XYZ file of C-alpha atoms in Angstrom:
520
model
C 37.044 -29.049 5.304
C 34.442 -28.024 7.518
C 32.905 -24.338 6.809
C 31.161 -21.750 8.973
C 28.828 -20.125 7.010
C 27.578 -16.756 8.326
C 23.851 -15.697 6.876
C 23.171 -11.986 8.163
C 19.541 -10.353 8.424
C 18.982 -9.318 5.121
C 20.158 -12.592 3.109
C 17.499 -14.699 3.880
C 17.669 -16.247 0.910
C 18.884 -20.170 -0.109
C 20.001 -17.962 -3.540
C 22.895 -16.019 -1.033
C 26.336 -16.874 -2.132
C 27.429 -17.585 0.763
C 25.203 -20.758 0.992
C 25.412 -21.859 -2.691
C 28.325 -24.944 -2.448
C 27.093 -25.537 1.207
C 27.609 -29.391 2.262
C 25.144 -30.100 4.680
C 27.686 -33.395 6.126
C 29.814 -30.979 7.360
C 29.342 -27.510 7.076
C 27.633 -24.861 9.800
C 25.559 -21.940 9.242
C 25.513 -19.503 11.492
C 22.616 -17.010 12.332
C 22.926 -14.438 15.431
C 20.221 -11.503 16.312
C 22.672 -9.122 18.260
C 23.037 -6.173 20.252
C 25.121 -4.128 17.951
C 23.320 -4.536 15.052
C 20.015 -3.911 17.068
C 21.272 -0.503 18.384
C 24.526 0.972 15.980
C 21.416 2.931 15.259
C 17.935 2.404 17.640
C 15.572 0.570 14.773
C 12.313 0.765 14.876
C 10.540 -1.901 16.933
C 8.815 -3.016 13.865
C 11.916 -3.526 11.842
C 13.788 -5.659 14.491
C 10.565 -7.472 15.234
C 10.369 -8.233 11.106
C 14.030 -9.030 11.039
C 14.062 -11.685 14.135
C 11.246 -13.041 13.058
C 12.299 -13.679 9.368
C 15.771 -14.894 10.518
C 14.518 -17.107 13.175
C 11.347 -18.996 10.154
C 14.738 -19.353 7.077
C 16.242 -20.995 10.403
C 13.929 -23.399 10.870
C 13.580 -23.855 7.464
C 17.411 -24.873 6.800
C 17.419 -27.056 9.765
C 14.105 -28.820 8.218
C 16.449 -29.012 5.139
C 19.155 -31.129 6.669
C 21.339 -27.986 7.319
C 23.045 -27.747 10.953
C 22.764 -23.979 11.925
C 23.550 -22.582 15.046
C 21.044 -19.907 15.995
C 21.851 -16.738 18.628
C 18.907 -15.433 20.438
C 18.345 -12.172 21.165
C 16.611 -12.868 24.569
C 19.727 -15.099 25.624
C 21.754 -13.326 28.094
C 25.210 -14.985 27.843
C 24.662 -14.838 24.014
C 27.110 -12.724 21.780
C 27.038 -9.106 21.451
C 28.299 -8.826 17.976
C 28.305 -10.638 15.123
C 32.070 -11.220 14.767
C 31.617 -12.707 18.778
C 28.884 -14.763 17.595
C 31.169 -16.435 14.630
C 34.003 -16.688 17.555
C 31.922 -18.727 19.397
C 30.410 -21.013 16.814
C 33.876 -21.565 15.418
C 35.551 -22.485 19.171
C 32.664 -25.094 19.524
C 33.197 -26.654 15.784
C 36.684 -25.999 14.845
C 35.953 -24.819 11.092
C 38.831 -24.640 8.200
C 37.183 -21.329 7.111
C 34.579 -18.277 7.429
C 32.257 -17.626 4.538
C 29.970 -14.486 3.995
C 28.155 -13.151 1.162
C 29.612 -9.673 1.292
C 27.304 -7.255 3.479
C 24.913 -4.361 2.217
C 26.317 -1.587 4.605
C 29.711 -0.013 3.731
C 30.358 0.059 8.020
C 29.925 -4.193 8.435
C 32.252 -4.626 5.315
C 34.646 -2.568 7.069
C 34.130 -4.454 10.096
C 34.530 -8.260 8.413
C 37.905 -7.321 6.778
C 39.236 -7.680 9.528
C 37.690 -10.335 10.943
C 40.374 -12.752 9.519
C 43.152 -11.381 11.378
C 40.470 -11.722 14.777
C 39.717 -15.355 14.257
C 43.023 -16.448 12.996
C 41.358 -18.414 10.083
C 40.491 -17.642 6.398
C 37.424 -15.700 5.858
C 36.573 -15.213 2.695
C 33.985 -12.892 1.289
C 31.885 -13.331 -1.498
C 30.101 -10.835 -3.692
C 26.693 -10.625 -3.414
C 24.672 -11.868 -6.645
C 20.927 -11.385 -5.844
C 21.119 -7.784 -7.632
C 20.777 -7.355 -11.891
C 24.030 -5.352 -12.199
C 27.429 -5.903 -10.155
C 29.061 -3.411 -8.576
C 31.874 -3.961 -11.256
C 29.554 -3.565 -14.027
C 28.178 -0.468 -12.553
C 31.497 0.785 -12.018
C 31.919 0.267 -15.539
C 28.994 2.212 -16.618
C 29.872 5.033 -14.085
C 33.800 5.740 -15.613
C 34.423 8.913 -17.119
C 30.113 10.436 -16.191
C 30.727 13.089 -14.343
C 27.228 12.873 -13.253
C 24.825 9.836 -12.804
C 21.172 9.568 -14.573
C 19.208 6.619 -14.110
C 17.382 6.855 -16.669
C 20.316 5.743 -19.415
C 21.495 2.941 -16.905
C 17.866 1.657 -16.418
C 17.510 1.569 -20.320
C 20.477 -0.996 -20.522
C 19.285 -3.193 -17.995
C 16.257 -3.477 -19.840
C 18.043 -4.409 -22.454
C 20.329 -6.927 -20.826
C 17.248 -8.729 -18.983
C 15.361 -8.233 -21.942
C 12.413 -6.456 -19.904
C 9.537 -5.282 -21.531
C 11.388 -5.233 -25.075
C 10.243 -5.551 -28.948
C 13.771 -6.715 -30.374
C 15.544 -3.605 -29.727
C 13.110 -1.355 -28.912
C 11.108 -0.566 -25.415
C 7.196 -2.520 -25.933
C 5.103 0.664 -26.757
C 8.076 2.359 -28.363
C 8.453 4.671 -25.035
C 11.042 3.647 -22.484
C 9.633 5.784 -19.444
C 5.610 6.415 -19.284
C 6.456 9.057 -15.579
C 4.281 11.678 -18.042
C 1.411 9.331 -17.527
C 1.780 8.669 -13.466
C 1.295 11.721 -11.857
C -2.212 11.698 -10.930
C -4.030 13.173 -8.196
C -6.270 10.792 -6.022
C -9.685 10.960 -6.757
C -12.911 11.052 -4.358
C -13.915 7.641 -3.583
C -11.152 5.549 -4.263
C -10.997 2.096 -2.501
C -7.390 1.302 -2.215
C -7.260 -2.968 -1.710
C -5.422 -3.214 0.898
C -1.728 -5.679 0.797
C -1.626 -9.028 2.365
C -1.223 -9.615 6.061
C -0.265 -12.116 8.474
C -1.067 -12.887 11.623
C 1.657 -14.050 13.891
C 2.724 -17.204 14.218
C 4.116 -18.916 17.811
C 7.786 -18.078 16.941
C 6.994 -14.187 15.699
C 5.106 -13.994 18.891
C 8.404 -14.837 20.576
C 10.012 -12.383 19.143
C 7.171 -9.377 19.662
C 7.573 -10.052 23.092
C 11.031 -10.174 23.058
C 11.240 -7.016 21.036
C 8.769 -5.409 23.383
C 10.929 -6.062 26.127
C 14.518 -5.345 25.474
C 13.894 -2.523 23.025
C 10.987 -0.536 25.320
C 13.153 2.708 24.715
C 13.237 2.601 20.520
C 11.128 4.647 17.941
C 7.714 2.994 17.239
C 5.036 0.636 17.308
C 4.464 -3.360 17.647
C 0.653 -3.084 17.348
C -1.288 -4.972 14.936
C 2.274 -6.453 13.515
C 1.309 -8.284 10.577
C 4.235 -8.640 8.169
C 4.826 -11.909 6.158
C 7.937 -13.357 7.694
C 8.918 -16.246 5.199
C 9.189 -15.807 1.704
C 6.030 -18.074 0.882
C 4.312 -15.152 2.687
C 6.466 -12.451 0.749
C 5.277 -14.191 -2.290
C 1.544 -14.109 -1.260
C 2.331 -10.259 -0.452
C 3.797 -9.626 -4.017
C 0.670 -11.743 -5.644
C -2.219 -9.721 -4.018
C -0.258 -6.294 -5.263
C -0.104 -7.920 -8.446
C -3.469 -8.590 -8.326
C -5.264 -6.029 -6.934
C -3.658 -2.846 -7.115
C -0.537 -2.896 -9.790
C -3.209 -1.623 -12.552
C -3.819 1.494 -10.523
C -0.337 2.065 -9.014
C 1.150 3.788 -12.397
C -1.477 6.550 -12.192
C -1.670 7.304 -8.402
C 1.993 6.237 -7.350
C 2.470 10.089 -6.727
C -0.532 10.388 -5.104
C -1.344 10.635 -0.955
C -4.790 10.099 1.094
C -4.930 11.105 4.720
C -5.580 8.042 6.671
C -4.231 5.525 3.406
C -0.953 4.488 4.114
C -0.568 1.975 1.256
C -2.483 3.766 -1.407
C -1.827 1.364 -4.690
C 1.847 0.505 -3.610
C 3.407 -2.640 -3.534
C 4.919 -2.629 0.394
C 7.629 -5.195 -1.069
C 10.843 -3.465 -0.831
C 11.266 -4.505 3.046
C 11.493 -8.534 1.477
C 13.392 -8.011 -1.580
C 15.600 -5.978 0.763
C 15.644 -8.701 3.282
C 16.150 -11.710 0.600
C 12.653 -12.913 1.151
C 12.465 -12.016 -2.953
C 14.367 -11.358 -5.977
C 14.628 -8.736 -7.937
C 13.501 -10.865 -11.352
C 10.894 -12.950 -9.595
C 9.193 -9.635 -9.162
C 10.143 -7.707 -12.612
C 8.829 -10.840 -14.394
C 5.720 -11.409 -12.505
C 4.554 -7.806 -13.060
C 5.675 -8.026 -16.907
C 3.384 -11.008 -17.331
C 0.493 -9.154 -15.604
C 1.197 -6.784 -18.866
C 1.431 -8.962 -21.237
C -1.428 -10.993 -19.779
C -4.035 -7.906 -20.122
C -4.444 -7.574 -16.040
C -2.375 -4.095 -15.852
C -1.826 -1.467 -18.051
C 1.926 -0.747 -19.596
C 2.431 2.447 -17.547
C 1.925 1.247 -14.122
C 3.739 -1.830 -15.063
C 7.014 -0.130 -16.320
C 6.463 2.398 -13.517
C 7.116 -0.545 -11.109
C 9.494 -1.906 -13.092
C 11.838 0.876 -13.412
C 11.837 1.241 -9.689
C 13.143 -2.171 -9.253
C 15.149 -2.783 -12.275
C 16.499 1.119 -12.360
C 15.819 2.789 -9.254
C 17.175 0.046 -6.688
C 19.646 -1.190 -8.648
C 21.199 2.372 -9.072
C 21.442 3.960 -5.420
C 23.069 0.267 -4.647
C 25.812 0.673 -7.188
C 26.141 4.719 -6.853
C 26.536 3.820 -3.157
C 29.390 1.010 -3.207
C 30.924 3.352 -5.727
C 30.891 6.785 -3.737
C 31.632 5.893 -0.181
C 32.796 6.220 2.506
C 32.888 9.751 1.130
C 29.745 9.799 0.227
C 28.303 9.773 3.830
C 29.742 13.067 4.201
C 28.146 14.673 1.625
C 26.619 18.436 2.476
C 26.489 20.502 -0.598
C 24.495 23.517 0.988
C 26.309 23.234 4.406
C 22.873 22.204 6.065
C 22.959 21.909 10.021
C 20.039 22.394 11.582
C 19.186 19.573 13.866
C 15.985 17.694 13.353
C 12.866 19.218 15.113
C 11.481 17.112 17.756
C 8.288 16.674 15.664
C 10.068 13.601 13.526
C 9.638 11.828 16.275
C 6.284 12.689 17.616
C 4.120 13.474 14.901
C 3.244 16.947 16.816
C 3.337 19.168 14.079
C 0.100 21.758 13.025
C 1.351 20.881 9.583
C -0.677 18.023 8.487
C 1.546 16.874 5.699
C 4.358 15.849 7.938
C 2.167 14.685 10.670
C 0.053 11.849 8.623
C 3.748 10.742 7.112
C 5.312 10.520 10.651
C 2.162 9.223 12.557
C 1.898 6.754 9.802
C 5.473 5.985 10.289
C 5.532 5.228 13.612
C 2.816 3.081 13.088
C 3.936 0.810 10.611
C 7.847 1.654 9.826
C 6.371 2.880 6.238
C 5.430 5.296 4.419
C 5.375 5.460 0.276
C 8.184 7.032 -1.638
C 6.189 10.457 -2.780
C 5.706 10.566 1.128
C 9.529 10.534 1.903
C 10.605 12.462 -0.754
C 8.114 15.760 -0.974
C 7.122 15.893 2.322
C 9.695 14.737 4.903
C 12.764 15.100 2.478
C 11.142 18.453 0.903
C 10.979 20.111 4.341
C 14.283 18.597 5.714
C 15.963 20.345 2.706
C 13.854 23.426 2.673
C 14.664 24.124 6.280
C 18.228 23.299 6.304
C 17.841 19.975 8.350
C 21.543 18.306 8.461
C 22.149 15.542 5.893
C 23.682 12.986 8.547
C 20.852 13.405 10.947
C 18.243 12.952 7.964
C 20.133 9.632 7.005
C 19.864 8.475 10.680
C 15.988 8.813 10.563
C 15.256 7.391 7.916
C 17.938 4.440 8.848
C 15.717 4.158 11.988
C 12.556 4.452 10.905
C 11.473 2.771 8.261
C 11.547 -1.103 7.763
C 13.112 -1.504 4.381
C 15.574 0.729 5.349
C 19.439 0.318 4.844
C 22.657 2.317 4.640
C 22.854 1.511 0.943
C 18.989 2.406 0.230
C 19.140 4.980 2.503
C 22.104 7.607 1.896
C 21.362 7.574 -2.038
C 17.856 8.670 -1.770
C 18.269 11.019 1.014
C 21.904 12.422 0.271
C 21.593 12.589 -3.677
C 17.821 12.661 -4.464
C 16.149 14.386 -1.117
C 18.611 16.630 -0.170
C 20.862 17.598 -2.698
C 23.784 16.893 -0.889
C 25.797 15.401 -3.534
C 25.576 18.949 -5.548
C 24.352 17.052 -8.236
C 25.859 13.872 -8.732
C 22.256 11.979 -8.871
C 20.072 14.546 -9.204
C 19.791 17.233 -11.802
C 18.034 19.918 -9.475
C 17.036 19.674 -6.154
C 13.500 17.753 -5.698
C 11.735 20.920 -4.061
C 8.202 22.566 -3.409
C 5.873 24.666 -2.549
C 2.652 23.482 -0.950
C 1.052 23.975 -4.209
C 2.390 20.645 -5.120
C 1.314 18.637 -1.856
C -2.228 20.297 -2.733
C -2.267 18.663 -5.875
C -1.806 15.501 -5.006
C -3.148 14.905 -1.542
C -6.053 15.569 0.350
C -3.854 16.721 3.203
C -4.445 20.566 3.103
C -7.686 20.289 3.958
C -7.150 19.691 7.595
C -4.569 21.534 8.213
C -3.503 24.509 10.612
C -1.890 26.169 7.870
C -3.746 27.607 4.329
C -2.076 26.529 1.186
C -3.519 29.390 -0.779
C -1.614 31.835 1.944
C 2.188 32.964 0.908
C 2.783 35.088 4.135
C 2.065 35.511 7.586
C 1.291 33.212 10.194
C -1.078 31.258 8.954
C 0.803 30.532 5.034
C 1.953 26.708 4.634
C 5.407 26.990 5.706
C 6.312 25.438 2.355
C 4.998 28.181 0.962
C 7.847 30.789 2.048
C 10.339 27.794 2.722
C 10.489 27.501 -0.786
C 11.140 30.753 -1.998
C 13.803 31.341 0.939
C 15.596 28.069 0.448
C 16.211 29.510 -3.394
C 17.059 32.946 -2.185
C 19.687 31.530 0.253
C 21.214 29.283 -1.685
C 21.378 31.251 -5.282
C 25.043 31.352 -5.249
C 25.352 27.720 -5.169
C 22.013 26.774 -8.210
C 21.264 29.964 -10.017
C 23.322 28.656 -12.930
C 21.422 25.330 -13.134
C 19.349 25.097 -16.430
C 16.247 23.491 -14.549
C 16.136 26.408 -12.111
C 16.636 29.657 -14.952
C 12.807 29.917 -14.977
C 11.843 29.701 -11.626
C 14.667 32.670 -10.290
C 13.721 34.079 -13.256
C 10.278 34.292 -11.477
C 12.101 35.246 -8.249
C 13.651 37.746 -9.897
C 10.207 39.515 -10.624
C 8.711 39.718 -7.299
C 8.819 43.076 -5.607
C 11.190 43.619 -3.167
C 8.488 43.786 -0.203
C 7.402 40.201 -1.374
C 11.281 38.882 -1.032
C 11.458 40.589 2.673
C 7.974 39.024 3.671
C 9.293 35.656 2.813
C 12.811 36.060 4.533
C 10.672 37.232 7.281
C 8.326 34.017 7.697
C 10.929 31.891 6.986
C 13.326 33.249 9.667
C 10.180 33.383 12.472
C 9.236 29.649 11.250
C 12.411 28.430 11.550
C 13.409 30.437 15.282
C 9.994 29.317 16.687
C 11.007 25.657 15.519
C 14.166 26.029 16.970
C 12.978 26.967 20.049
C 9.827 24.456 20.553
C 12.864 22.126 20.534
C 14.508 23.075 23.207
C 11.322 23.130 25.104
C 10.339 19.717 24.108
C 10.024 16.857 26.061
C 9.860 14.378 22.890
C 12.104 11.169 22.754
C 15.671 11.402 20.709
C 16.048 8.072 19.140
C 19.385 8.749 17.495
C 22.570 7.284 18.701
């Protein structure tokens, strides 16, 4: 029986179910760049430009295999507009007994392929998808009966299950989690290596021009694309980091540099989220770097524990929390994002070197996105689903299931809890300490009031005051209201004050502005 194989965007992989008992002498995969998945939210330029690309190189690399694929180009004008039209019309021209797909990444598609069956009037069947270290059943299992979620104590059993960086039954260096060690500020005169890079090849020129053409109008940057696009590039990408900066990365992965996008990162998660690696491949390669003597055990079981805990986690908290999930808004957050997410015009240098740097490069490191864009989205009340659509549009490793975890749970703290165990804010004390950014800034750091404080400063402080009925009973917090508690009552006023005139004037350079809206 023939079978129509469907291979979406992020399953570039020969390792996808969906392609595992494929018979090249009569089976048809199916590949389609369309509209709807281009615009359900406007990407980035650099993210569709990856995307096509990488689809368009595991093409040719199937069809160099034996496989027959049929291939949907963005830039053809009679082609399909959605993916189920694309499998419509590659099943009217072959007449297949069936529909296989590995089972999507984004709770909306799912939704959407259920009921393809019904639309084609033949079987499709969906399969689960294997490329992650824990199944969503197995993390369901884990979850029962918690009525909150750490990471920590799921991380520590998939170390044990994979056997990752273990001495019989105990973690090697008789410490599961060296974070104490990996907080470092950045030094003068560091020379951060920078990652891999590709130039473009005749078929990702295609696509940049493409791109360039029928997405004019979305968020971002093509210039100086040079993202690997195959996974023998990916794997180049993931050698140099190995290489060159994973023995640095433990103590400065907290750490930012004006003008250093990368710092000692390892700029992967846009190909292991894309299939162009797997999860082991890359937990194993940094664990022989360890045990090899060419990094040092805290950076290495830093890196790990983002793969093996970190990624791992938000996937299965996500399959096991929505749709609800999506809705989450524990401090009843609705301010609209300022238009400065999507220029970069800000006087607050912080948020401009993130944002510039995203729109550059559709990246920017995870201290990045979580203390300075997701520490001032929840400081100033920013709404949770407009959060989750910027980051869904902005940044090239970015999908529903990556993104509404670390925004919703760990930015935000619009879960109330249920990943986090206090909200992840600041003051600009803390972006200080581990940046250079303060230094040119139009704000002072060492200010707490009046025009020219950090706006952190007083955000801070009013975001507890406002919201004391809702975390004054959690035990992380005790100290710091304690603290709040002991500040005169002129001090409280001043910082209600600043943060009211901050957040009016921001309100009201909005409406004023004349800055693109990429959302919707």
């Amino acid at each position: 029986m023939k079978t129509l194989r469907l291979v979406l965007g992020d399953q570039l992989s020969r390792d996808v179910p969906s392609l595992a008992t494929l018979d090249p002498a009569t089976d048809l995969v199916v590949m389609a760049e369309v509209m709807d998945e281009v615009t359900y939210v406007k990407h980035h330029k650099r993210k569709i430009a990856f995307l096509f690309a990488a689809m368009r190189h595991f093409a040719a690399e199937l069809r160099a295999a034996g496989v027959a694929v049929t291939y949907y180009q963005f830039d053809d004008p009679a082609g399909p507009k959605s993916l189920l039209d694309a499998v419509k019309l590659a099943a009217a021209a072959s007449g297949p007994g069936r529909v296989v797909v590995t089972a999507p990444g984004e709770y909306r598609l799912l939704a959407d392929i259920e009921g393809w069956q019904q639309a084609l009037a033949i079987p499709v069947e969906i399969l689960p998808d294997s490329r992650f270290l824990c199944s969503l059943d197995e993390f369901a299992a884990w979850a029962n009966g918690r009525k909150s979620l750490r990471m920590e104590f799921f991380y520590r059993e998939l170390r044990r299950r994979h056997d990752v960086l273990m001495d019989g039954d105990a973690p090697v260096g008789g410490k599961w989690n060296y974070d104490s060690e990996n907080r470092q500020p950045p030094k003068s005169g560091l020379a951060v290596p920078p990652p891999a890079s590709f130039a473009p090849d005749a078929i990702t020129r295609d696509v940049l021009a493409v791109v360039t053409q029928r997405c004019a109008d979305h968020f971002g940057t093509l210039d100086g694309f040079n993202f690997a696009v195959t996974r023998a590039q990916a794997m180049a990408v993931l050698d140099r980091f190995i290489a060159q900066r994973l023995p640095l990365f433990g103590d400065y992965q907290d750490a930012m540099l004006a003008d250093e996008p990368w710092m000692y990162h390892s700029h992967i998660g846009l190909y292991l989220n894309a299939g162009l690696l797997a999860p082991l491949e890359v937990i194993r390669a940094a664990e022989t770097a360890y045990h090899n003597g060419r990094a040092p055990l805290n950076a290495v079981e830093g890196f790990i524990r983002q793969i093996l805990g970190w990624r791992e986690f938000v996937r299965g908290l996500y399959w096991l929390q929505m749709p609800a999930y999506a809705n989450a808004n524990f401090f009843e957050a609705t301010r609209p994002l300022p238009a400065f997410f999507w220029s970069g015009k800000t006087g607050m240098n912080c948020l401009r070197q993130t944002i510039d740097q995203t729109t550059r490069y559709a990246y920017a490191h995870h201290i990045q996105r979580l203390m300075v864009v997701g520490n001032f989205a929840l400081l100033a009340g920013l709404s949770p689903a407009a959060v989750n659509e910027w980051f869904l549009i902005v940044y090239a490793d970015a999908y529903d299931w990556v993104v509404l975890p670390n925004v919703s749970g760990m930015a935000l703290y619009a879960d109330g809890g249920y990943l986090a165990s206090k909200p992840y804010a600041a003051g600009g004390a803390y972006i200080n300490r581990m940046s250079n950014y303060c230094k040119n800034c139009a704000y002072q750091v060492a200010k707490k009031s009046g025009d020219k404080a950090c706006p952190f400063n007083y955000l801070y402080w009013d975001f507890l005051i406002r919201h004391r009925d809702k975390l004054s009973n959690n035990a992380r917090l005790g100290m710091i209201y304690r603290t709040l508690d002991r500040m005169a009552a002129e001090r409280v006023q001043d910082i209600t004050a600043d943060a009211n005139r901050f957040l009016t004037r921001l309100g009201a350079a909005d409406e004023a502005a004349n800055a693109g809206d990429y959302s919707g």
